[in-house]
Amino acid sequence: MKQLPEARLYIDGALRSAEGGRTYDNICPWTAEVAGQAADASATDVEAAIDAARRAFDETDWSRQHNQRHALVKEYMALLRANRDRLMDIARIEAGAAVGAACRAHVDFALNGGDDLVECFNAIEWEEDRGRREDNGVLSDRIVIHEPLGVVGAITPWNVPLYVNIGKVIAAFLAGCTVVLKPAPDTPLMGSVMGELAIEAGFPPGVFNVVTSSDPAMAGEMLVGDPRVDVISFTGSTAVGKRIMEHGAATLKRIFLELGGKSAKIILDDAPDFSVKCMMSMAIFHAGQGCALPTRLLVPRSRYQEAVEALQMSYGGFASRWGDYDDPENIMGPVISQRQLERVMGYIELGQQEGARLIAGGKTCPEKGSGYFIEPTCFVDVTNDMRIAQEEIFGPVLVVIPFDDDEDAIRIANDSNYGLGGGVISGDRERALHVARNIRAGAISVNDGMSITGDLPFGGFKGSGMGREWGREGIEEFLDLKAIAIGVS
Ligand code: NAD
């Protein structure tokens, strides 16, 4: 396994070590060994990053030069793309992505999404003429202006770090904001390399800052509590999202939350190629560490046995097709850390205690290597009130739940604190659309359509968060509105 370079801090235009040269180990999930070092930011480092972002917003014309900024961000995206191989290595070694997952969600989706955002910028209406009108005898010409919100604290998770980092920072830049990015402790280099490439692209000092830290909470809490930060854009767990809302209330900042999910994929009884559609779904993609992955599979009771047999067959056939670091077709590697492995194994034990039937997997897999490997796991005979059906496991664990009819499927899909993604498969487009329209979630795929792309808004209902990322809407989340009325005499 290659060693990774040190993930350094990027503050006020310079890449540098943390105060006192402090570092921490960057662990590779494939081997559980140290793959590199990361700068371990102190509170003084975070303070410097916030200060730089504030100054760049208040004292430069970054927020006003829309076209220059757009051109720079476009160049920056091209530079990121030119470094695709390096980004692939980081996704594989640091985030534990298998090649097939690295080149999809981790890197290519991220780069394509960033380009989509650059394109969506053209749809932003910076100034809208609302016309002349008389009110209380006063005649006014009115305009409505979009203005950037200010300094953004972007707090991101480890599961698809480039994708989430780009969704936030590119949209924030395009809106005219300045940014302090705080990557997850497990994936520091993906943030740091974005800082390094920002220098190469010629970003003005302070516009972008990256602080890596071994402490999961310290830097994030500082961003949330600091009145100089206007916006927190957070992706992560629902528990931390709630904490951020509470803590952020003290400074009344804008808070966007992209949180967890427990998305349902519904296979209706008229689905073409029914057995094929029931087979192992994307629930195992990147070892199930994706917020919108379909981790609850809802199948019709009338064809339940057929569905279970198809799943047994597909999980059986998959046993040798995951966990290989070099296989270009492989989409599943280890989970991120020992902590995550223990968490997922705890849920697998819980599922058995709750009475669900394990038809595949269920064990760790040391024969795949010294890292954090868990077998692709499938529980059937699950009822939606079980904790394994309600709670986000964030591992390669699928739960299969039978339903009686379309309305029952909708009821089960919606019987969740989450509402992030979902899917419906049917031979009848209108029938599938009826189900899709009634699921309370932010992104629904019908007949395997791609509902998550860089030009569409993405985000959650209910406990899955608030606000939208990606698309024109994702840029607008970083803009405020100002109404101006000019008196006409
Ligand atoms: P996490 O909530 O533990 O951490 C997310 C980020 O918040 C990390 O950078 C962490 O260091 C930071 N953090 C932790 N405590 C904090 C605090 N008190 N204040 C401020 N920041 C704090 O989540 P994770 O384990 O890194 O990621 C997995 C979670 O992310 C899953 O729940 C998953 O569903 C979610 N996720 C959601 C989306 C989405 O778009 N909805 C995308 C990817 C991941």
Coordinates of C-alpha atoms and ligand atoms in Angstrom, one line a residue:
M1 CA 0.0 0.0 0.0
K2 CA 1.3 3.4 -0.9
Q3 CA 2.1 5.9 1.8
L4 CA 0.2 9.2 1.7
P5 CA 1.9 12.6 2.1
E6 CA 1.1 14.7 5.2
A7 CA -2.3 16.3 5.2
R8 CA -1.3 19.9 6.0
L9 CA -3.4 22.9 7.1
Y10 CA -4.3 25.5 4.5
I11 CA -4.8 28.8 6.1
D12 CA -4.8 32.3 4.7
G13 CA -3.3 31.2 1.3
A14 CA -0.5 29.0 2.8
L15 CA -0.1 25.2 3.4
R16 CA 1.5 24.7 6.8
S17 CA 1.9 22.5 9.8
A18 CA -0.2 22.8 12.9
E19 CA 0.9 24.9 15.8
G20 CA 3.8 23.1 17.5
G21 CA 4.1 20.7 14.5
R22 CA 1.5 18.4 16.1
T23 CA 0.3 15.6 13.8
Y24 CA -1.8 12.5 14.1
D25 CA -1.9 9.1 12.3
N26 CA -3.9 8.8 9.1
I27 CA -5.0 5.1 9.2
C28 CA -5.7 3.1 6.1
P29 CA -8.9 1.0 6.5
W30 CA -7.7 -1.8 4.2
T31 CA -4.7 -2.6 6.5
A32 CA -5.5 -0.8 9.8
E33 CA -2.0 0.5 9.5
V34 CA -0.6 4.1 9.4
A35 CA -0.7 5.4 5.8
G36 CA 0.5 8.9 6.6
Q37 CA 0.3 11.9 9.0
A38 CA -2.1 14.7 9.3
A39 CA -1.7 18.1 10.9
D40 CA -3.5 18.3 14.2
A41 CA -4.9 21.8 14.3
S42 CA -5.0 23.6 17.7
A43 CA -7.6 26.1 18.7
T44 CA -5.2 28.9 17.6
D45 CA -5.0 27.4 14.1
V46 CA -8.7 27.3 13.8
E47 CA -8.9 30.8 15.1
A48 CA -6.5 31.9 12.3
A49 CA -8.5 30.1 9.7
I50 CA -11.8 31.9 10.8
D51 CA -10.0 35.2 10.9
A52 CA -8.6 34.8 7.4
A53 CA -12.0 33.8 6.0
R54 CA -13.6 36.8 7.7
R55 CA -11.0 39.2 6.4
A56 CA -11.2 37.8 2.8
F57 CA -15.0 38.3 2.9
D58 CA -15.0 41.7 4.4
E59 CA -11.9 43.3 2.9
T60 CA -11.6 41.9 -0.7
D61 CA -13.9 42.1 -3.7
W62 CA -14.3 38.3 -3.8
S63 CA -18.0 38.5 -3.0
R64 CA -18.7 41.1 -5.7
Q65 CA -16.7 40.0 -8.7
H66 CA -19.1 37.3 -9.9
N67 CA -17.6 36.6 -13.3
Q68 CA -14.0 36.5 -12.2
R69 CA -14.9 34.2 -9.4
H70 CA -16.9 32.0 -11.7
A71 CA -13.9 31.7 -14.1
L72 CA -11.5 30.9 -11.2
V73 CA -13.8 28.2 -9.8
K74 CA -14.1 26.7 -13.3
E75 CA -10.3 26.6 -13.6
Y76 CA -10.1 25.1 -10.1
M77 CA -12.5 22.3 -11.1
A78 CA -10.3 21.6 -14.2
L79 CA -7.2 21.4 -11.9
L80 CA -9.0 19.0 -9.6
R81 CA -9.9 16.9 -12.7
A82 CA -6.3 17.0 -13.8
N83 CA -5.4 15.5 -10.5
R84 CA -7.9 12.7 -10.8
D85 CA -5.4 9.9 -10.2
R86 CA -4.1 11.4 -7.0
L87 CA -7.7 11.9 -5.8
M88 CA -8.4 8.3 -6.6
D89 CA -5.4 7.2 -4.5
I90 CA -6.6 9.3 -1.6
A91 CA -10.1 8.0 -1.8
R92 CA -8.9 4.4 -1.9
I93 CA -6.2 4.6 0.8
E94 CA -7.7 7.1 3.2
A95 CA -11.4 6.5 2.8
G96 CA -11.1 2.7 2.1
A97 CA -12.9 3.0 -1.3
A98 CA -12.7 0.0 -3.6
V99 CA -11.7 1.1 -7.2
G100 CA -15.2 0.7 -8.5
A101 CA -16.6 2.9 -5.8
A102 CA -13.6 5.3 -5.9
C103 CA -14.1 6.1 -9.5
R104 CA -17.9 6.5 -9.2
A105 CA -19.3 8.3 -6.1
H106 CA -15.9 9.3 -4.6
V107 CA -14.1 11.0 -7.5
D108 CA -15.9 11.1 -10.9
F109 CA -19.4 12.0 -9.4
A110 CA -17.6 14.6 -7.3
L111 CA -15.8 16.1 -10.3
N112 CA -18.9 15.9 -12.5
G113 CA -21.0 17.5 -9.8
G114 CA -18.5 20.3 -9.3
D115 CA -18.7 21.0 -13.1
D116 CA -22.5 20.9 -12.8
L117 CA -22.4 23.6 -10.1
V118 CA -20.1 25.8 -12.3
E119 CA -22.8 25.5 -15.0
C120 CA -25.7 26.1 -12.5
F121 CA -24.0 29.4 -11.6
N122 CA -25.3 30.8 -14.9
A123 CA -28.9 30.3 -13.7
I124 CA -28.4 32.5 -10.7
E125 CA -30.4 35.8 -10.9
W126 CA -28.2 38.2 -9.0
E127 CA -30.5 41.1 -9.5
E128 CA -34.2 41.0 -10.3
D129 CA -36.2 44.0 -11.4
R130 CA -39.5 44.0 -9.5
G131 CA -40.9 47.0 -11.3
R132 CA -42.4 50.3 -10.2
R133 CA -45.3 50.5 -7.8
E134 CA -47.1 53.0 -5.6
D135 CA -47.7 52.2 -1.9
N136 CA -49.1 54.7 0.6
G137 CA -48.7 57.4 -2.1
V138 CA -45.0 56.7 -2.6
L139 CA -43.9 55.6 -6.0
S140 CA -40.8 53.3 -6.0
D141 CA -38.6 51.4 -8.4
R142 CA -37.8 48.1 -6.8
I143 CA -35.1 45.6 -7.2
V144 CA -34.3 42.3 -5.3
I145 CA -30.6 41.4 -5.0
H146 CA -29.0 38.1 -4.1
E147 CA -26.0 38.5 -1.9
P148 CA -23.5 36.0 -0.5
L149 CA -24.2 35.1 3.2
G150 CA -20.6 35.5 4.3
V151 CA -18.2 33.1 6.0
V152 CA -19.1 29.4 5.7
G153 CA -18.0 26.7 8.1
A154 CA -18.2 23.5 6.1
I155 CA -18.1 20.4 8.3
T156 CA -17.9 17.2 6.4
P157 CA -17.9 13.4 7.1
W158 CA -15.5 10.6 6.1
N159 CA -17.7 8.4 3.9
V160 CA -17.4 10.2 0.5
P161 CA -15.1 13.1 1.4
L162 CA -14.4 14.6 -2.0
Y163 CA -18.0 14.5 -3.0
V164 CA -19.3 16.2 0.1
N165 CA -16.4 18.7 0.2
I166 CA -17.0 19.8 -3.4
G167 CA -20.8 20.0 -2.9
K168 CA -20.2 22.5 -0.2
V169 CA -17.2 24.5 -1.0
I170 CA -17.7 24.9 -4.8
A171 CA -21.3 26.1 -4.2
A172 CA -20.2 28.5 -1.5
F173 CA -17.4 29.9 -3.7
L174 CA -19.8 30.4 -6.6
A175 CA -22.2 32.2 -4.3
G176 CA -19.3 34.5 -3.2
C177 CA -18.8 33.2 0.3
T178 CA -15.4 32.4 1.9
V179 CA -14.9 29.0 3.5
V180 CA -13.3 27.2 6.4
L181 CA -13.5 23.5 5.6
K182 CA -13.2 21.0 8.5
P183 CA -12.9 17.5 7.2
A184 CA -13.6 14.5 9.3
P185 CA -10.6 13.2 11.4
D186 CA -10.5 10.0 9.3
T187 CA -10.2 11.7 5.9
P188 CA -7.9 14.7 6.4
L189 CA -5.9 14.5 3.1
M190 CA -8.9 14.9 0.8
G191 CA -9.5 18.3 2.4
S192 CA -5.9 19.3 2.5
V193 CA -5.2 18.5 -1.1
M194 CA -8.1 20.7 -2.1
G195 CA -6.3 23.5 -0.3
E196 CA -3.0 22.7 -2.1
L197 CA -4.8 22.9 -5.5
A198 CA -6.5 26.1 -4.5
I199 CA -3.0 27.7 -4.2
E200 CA -2.1 26.4 -7.7
A201 CA -5.4 27.7 -9.1
G202 CA -4.6 31.2 -7.7
F203 CA -7.2 31.6 -5.0
P204 CA -6.9 34.9 -3.1
P205 CA -5.6 34.2 0.5
G206 CA -8.2 33.6 3.1
V207 CA -11.0 32.7 0.6
F208 CA -10.5 29.0 1.3
N209 CA -9.1 27.5 4.5
V210 CA -8.8 23.8 5.6
V211 CA -8.3 22.7 9.2
T212 CA -7.6 19.0 9.9
S213 CA -7.9 17.8 13.5
S214 CA -7.8 14.5 15.4
D215 CA -10.5 15.9 17.7
P216 CA -13.8 15.2 16.0
A217 CA -15.6 18.1 17.8
M218 CA -13.1 20.9 18.7
A219 CA -12.8 22.7 15.3
G220 CA -16.4 22.2 14.4
E221 CA -17.6 23.5 17.8
M222 CA -15.4 26.6 17.3
L223 CA -16.9 27.3 13.9
V224 CA -20.5 26.8 15.1
G225 CA -20.0 29.0 18.2
D226 CA -18.1 31.9 16.5
P227 CA -20.1 35.0 15.6
R228 CA -17.7 35.7 12.7
V229 CA -19.0 32.6 10.9
D230 CA -22.3 33.3 9.2
V231 CA -23.3 29.8 7.9
I232 CA -22.6 26.3 9.0
S233 CA -23.0 23.7 6.2
F234 CA -22.9 20.3 7.9
T235 CA -23.0 16.8 6.6
G236 CA -22.9 14.0 9.1
S237 CA -24.9 12.2 11.7
T238 CA -28.3 13.3 13.0
A239 CA -27.0 13.4 16.6
V240 CA -24.2 15.9 15.8
G241 CA -26.6 17.8 13.5
K242 CA -29.0 18.4 16.4
R243 CA -26.1 19.5 18.6
I244 CA -25.0 22.0 16.0
M245 CA -28.5 23.5 15.7
E246 CA -28.6 24.0 19.5
H247 CA -25.1 25.4 19.7
G248 CA -25.5 27.6 16.6
A249 CA -28.7 29.2 18.0
A250 CA -26.5 31.4 20.3
T251 CA -25.1 33.3 17.3
L252 CA -28.3 32.9 15.2
K253 CA -26.4 31.7 12.1
R254 CA -27.7 29.9 9.1
I255 CA -27.5 26.2 9.5
F256 CA -27.8 23.7 6.7
L257 CA -27.9 20.0 7.7
E258 CA -27.4 17.0 5.5
L259 CA -27.9 14.1 7.8
G260 CA -28.4 10.3 7.9
G261 CA -30.8 8.1 6.1
K262 CA -32.6 4.8 6.1
S263 CA -33.9 4.8 2.5
A264 CA -36.4 2.3 1.2
K265 CA -36.3 0.7 -2.2
I266 CA -39.7 -0.6 -3.1
I267 CA -40.0 -3.4 -5.7
L268 CA -43.7 -3.6 -6.8
D269 CA -45.2 -6.9 -7.8
D270 CA -45.2 -6.0 -11.6
A271 CA -41.5 -5.1 -11.7
P272 CA -40.0 -6.4 -14.9
D273 CA -37.2 -9.0 -14.2
F274 CA -38.5 -9.2 -10.7
S275 CA -35.8 -11.5 -9.4
V276 CA -33.0 -9.5 -10.9
K277 CA -34.4 -6.3 -9.3
C278 CA -34.6 -8.0 -5.9
M279 CA -31.0 -9.1 -6.1
M280 CA -28.4 -7.5 -4.0
S281 CA -28.9 -3.8 -4.4
M282 CA -26.6 -0.8 -3.9
A283 CA -26.8 -1.4 -0.2
I284 CA -23.3 -2.9 -0.2
F285 CA -21.8 0.0 -2.3
H286 CA -18.7 1.3 -0.4
A287 CA -19.6 -1.1 2.3
G288 CA -22.9 0.6 2.9
Q289 CA -21.3 3.8 4.0
G290 CA -23.5 6.1 1.9
C291 CA -26.2 8.3 3.4
A292 CA -28.8 7.7 0.6
L293 CA -28.1 4.1 -0.1
P294 CA -31.2 1.9 -0.2
T295 CA -30.7 0.0 3.0
R296 CA -34.3 -1.1 3.5
L297 CA -35.6 -3.4 0.7
L298 CA -39.4 -3.5 0.5
V299 CA -40.8 -6.5 -1.4
P300 CA -44.4 -7.7 -2.0
R301 CA -45.6 -10.4 0.3
S302 CA -47.2 -12.2 -2.7
R303 CA -43.7 -12.7 -4.2
Y304 CA -41.7 -12.7 -0.9
Q305 CA -40.2 -16.2 -1.3
E306 CA -39.0 -15.5 -4.8
A307 CA -37.4 -12.3 -3.6
V308 CA -35.6 -14.1 -0.7
E309 CA -34.3 -16.8 -3.1
A310 CA -33.0 -14.1 -5.5
L311 CA -31.2 -12.4 -2.6
Q312 CA -29.7 -15.6 -1.4
M313 CA -28.4 -16.3 -4.8
S314 CA -26.9 -12.9 -5.4
Y315 CA -25.2 -12.7 -1.9
G316 CA -23.8 -16.1 -2.5
G317 CA -22.3 -15.1 -5.8
F318 CA -20.9 -11.9 -4.4
A319 CA -18.7 -13.5 -1.7
S320 CA -15.6 -13.6 -3.9
R321 CA -16.3 -10.3 -5.7
W322 CA -15.6 -7.8 -2.9
G323 CA -12.7 -6.8 -0.7
D324 CA -10.0 -6.8 -3.4
Y325 CA -8.0 -3.6 -3.4
D326 CA -6.9 -3.9 -7.0
D327 CA -10.0 -5.3 -8.7
P328 CA -11.4 -2.5 -11.0
E329 CA -14.9 -3.9 -10.8
N330 CA -15.0 -4.1 -7.0
I331 CA -17.4 -1.6 -5.3
M332 CA -17.0 -2.8 -1.7
G333 CA -13.9 -2.6 0.6
P334 CA -13.6 -2.3 4.3
V335 CA -15.5 0.1 6.7
I336 CA -13.7 3.2 7.7
S337 CA -12.4 2.3 11.2
Q338 CA -12.4 -0.1 14.1
R339 CA -15.0 2.1 15.8
Q340 CA -17.3 1.7 12.8
L341 CA -16.7 -2.0 12.6
E342 CA -17.7 -2.4 16.2
R343 CA -20.8 -0.3 15.6
V344 CA -21.9 -2.3 12.6
M345 CA -21.2 -5.7 14.2
G346 CA -23.3 -4.5 17.2
Y347 CA -26.3 -3.9 14.9
I348 CA -25.8 -7.4 13.3
E349 CA -26.0 -8.9 16.7
L350 CA -29.0 -6.8 17.6
G351 CA -30.8 -7.9 14.4
Q352 CA -30.4 -11.5 15.4
Q353 CA -31.7 -10.7 18.9
E354 CA -34.7 -8.9 17.4
G355 CA -35.7 -12.0 15.5
A356 CA -34.7 -11.1 12.0
R357 CA -33.3 -14.0 9.8
L358 CA -29.8 -13.7 8.6
I359 CA -29.5 -15.1 5.1
A360 CA -26.0 -13.8 4.2
G361 CA -22.9 -12.5 6.0
G362 CA -23.0 -11.4 9.6
K363 CA -19.3 -11.8 10.4
T364 CA -16.1 -9.9 10.2
C365 CA -13.8 -11.1 7.4
P366 CA -10.1 -11.3 8.5
E367 CA -9.3 -13.4 5.4
K368 CA -9.8 -10.3 3.3
G369 CA -6.9 -8.5 5.1
S370 CA -5.9 -6.9 8.3
G371 CA -8.3 -4.0 7.9
Y372 CA -11.9 -3.5 8.9
F373 CA -13.8 -6.0 6.7
I374 CA -17.4 -7.0 7.3
E375 CA -19.2 -9.5 5.1
P376 CA -22.1 -8.3 2.9
T377 CA -25.0 -9.0 5.2
C378 CA -28.7 -9.5 4.6
F379 CA -31.5 -9.9 7.1
V380 CA -35.0 -11.0 6.0
D381 CA -38.3 -11.4 7.9
V382 CA -37.6 -7.9 9.2
T383 CA -40.5 -5.8 10.6
N384 CA -40.3 -2.0 10.3
D385 CA -40.4 -1.5 14.1
M386 CA -37.1 -3.3 14.7
R387 CA -34.2 -1.1 15.5
I388 CA -32.3 -2.5 12.5
A389 CA -35.1 -1.2 10.3
Q390 CA -35.3 2.2 12.0
E391 CA -31.7 3.1 12.8
E392 CA -28.9 4.0 10.3
I393 CA -26.3 1.2 10.4
F394 CA -23.9 2.7 7.9
G395 CA -22.4 -0.6 7.0
P396 CA -23.0 -3.4 4.5
V397 CA -26.3 -4.5 6.0
L398 CA -29.6 -4.8 4.1
V399 CA -32.9 -5.4 5.8
V400 CA -35.8 -6.9 3.8
I401 CA -39.4 -6.1 4.7
P402 CA -42.5 -7.5 3.1
F403 CA -45.5 -5.3 2.2
D404 CA -49.2 -6.1 1.3
D405 CA -50.0 -3.5 -1.4
D406 CA -48.8 -0.1 -2.7
E407 CA -50.3 1.9 0.1
D408 CA -48.7 -0.4 2.7
A409 CA -45.3 0.0 0.9
I410 CA -45.7 3.8 1.1
R411 CA -46.7 3.5 4.8
I412 CA -43.6 1.4 5.6
A413 CA -41.3 3.6 3.6
N414 CA -42.6 6.7 5.5
D415 CA -42.6 5.1 8.9
S416 CA -39.1 6.4 9.6
N417 CA -37.5 9.3 11.3
Y418 CA -35.4 9.7 8.2
G419 CA -36.4 10.9 4.7
L420 CA -33.3 11.2 2.5
G421 CA -33.6 8.9 -0.6
G422 CA -35.6 6.0 -1.9
G423 CA -36.5 4.1 -5.0
V424 CA -39.5 2.4 -6.7
I425 CA -39.4 -0.3 -9.4
S426 CA -42.5 -1.1 -11.4
G427 CA -43.6 -2.1 -15.0
D428 CA -46.1 0.7 -14.8
R429 CA -44.5 4.2 -14.8
E430 CA -47.7 6.0 -13.4
R431 CA -48.0 3.4 -10.6
A432 CA -44.4 3.9 -9.7
L433 CA -44.7 7.7 -9.9
H434 CA -47.8 7.5 -7.5
V435 CA -45.6 5.7 -5.0
A436 CA -42.6 8.1 -5.5
R437 CA -44.8 11.2 -5.0
N438 CA -46.1 9.8 -1.7
I439 CA -42.7 9.0 -0.2
R440 CA -41.5 11.8 2.2
A441 CA -37.9 12.0 1.1
G442 CA -35.7 14.3 -0.8
A443 CA -34.5 12.1 -3.7
I444 CA -36.4 9.2 -5.3
S445 CA -35.3 7.0 -8.1
V446 CA -38.0 5.5 -10.3
N447 CA -37.0 2.4 -12.3
D448 CA -33.4 3.0 -11.5
G449 CA -33.4 6.7 -12.7
M450 CA -30.5 8.8 -11.3
S451 CA -32.1 11.1 -8.8
I452 CA -28.7 12.2 -7.3
T453 CA -26.7 14.3 -9.8
G454 CA -24.8 17.6 -9.5
D455 CA -27.5 19.6 -11.2
L456 CA -30.4 18.4 -9.0
P457 CA -31.1 19.6 -5.5
F458 CA -30.2 17.0 -2.8
G459 CA -31.2 16.9 0.8
G460 CA -33.5 15.4 3.4
F461 CA -37.0 15.6 4.8
K462 CA -37.6 15.0 8.5
G463 CA -34.5 13.7 10.5
S464 CA -32.4 13.7 7.3
G465 CA -31.8 17.4 7.5
M466 CA -32.8 20.7 6.1
G467 CA -31.7 22.8 3.2
R468 CA -30.5 21.6 -0.2
E469 CA -27.1 21.0 -1.7
W470 CA -26.1 20.7 -5.4
G471 CA -27.9 22.2 -8.3
R472 CA -28.9 25.9 -8.6
E473 CA -30.6 25.5 -5.2
G474 CA -27.3 24.4 -3.6
I475 CA -25.7 27.7 -4.6
E476 CA -28.8 29.7 -3.5
E477 CA -28.5 28.2 0.0
F478 CA -25.4 30.4 0.4
L479 CA -27.2 33.6 -0.8
D480 CA -29.3 36.1 1.1
L481 CA -32.0 38.4 -0.3
K482 CA -32.1 42.2 -0.2
A483 CA -35.0 44.3 -1.4
I484 CA -34.1 47.9 -2.5
A485 CA -36.8 50.5 -3.3
I486 CA -35.8 53.7 -5.0
G487 CA -38.3 56.6 -4.5
V488 CA -39.4 58.2 -7.7
S489 CA -40.4 61.9 -7.5
Ligands
NAD1 P1 -20.4 12.7 12.4 O1 -21.7 13.4 12.6 O2 -19.8 11.9 13.5 O3 -19.2 13.7 12.0 C1 -19.4 14.6 10.9 C2 -18.5 15.7 11.0 O4 -18.9 16.5 12.2 C3 -17.0 15.3 11.2 O5 -16.2 16.3 10.5 C4 -16.9 15.5 12.7 O6 -15.5 15.7 13.1 C5 -17.7 16.7 13.0 N1 -18.2 16.8 14.4 C6 -18.3 15.8 15.3 N2 -18.8 16.3 16.5 C7 -19.0 17.6 16.3 C8 -19.5 18.7 17.1 N3 -19.9 18.5 18.3 N4 -19.6 19.9 16.5 C9 -19.2 20.1 15.3 N5 -18.7 19.2 14.4 C10 -18.6 17.9 14.9 O7 -20.6 11.8 11.1 P2 -19.6 10.8 10.4 O8 -19.5 9.6 11.3 O9 -18.3 11.5 10.1 O10 -20.3 10.5 9.0 C11 -21.4 9.5 9.0 C12 -22.7 10.2 9.0 O11 -22.8 11.2 7.9 C13 -23.8 9.3 8.7 O12 -24.9 9.5 9.6 C14 -24.3 9.6 7.3 O13 -25.6 9.3 7.0 C15 -24.0 11.1 7.2 N6 -23.9 11.5 5.9 C16 -24.9 12.2 5.3 C17 -24.9 12.7 4.0 C18 -26.0 13.5 3.4 O14 -25.8 14.1 2.4 N7 -27.2 13.5 4.0 C19 -23.8 12.4 3.2 C20 -22.7 11.7 3.8 C21 -22.8 11.2 5.1

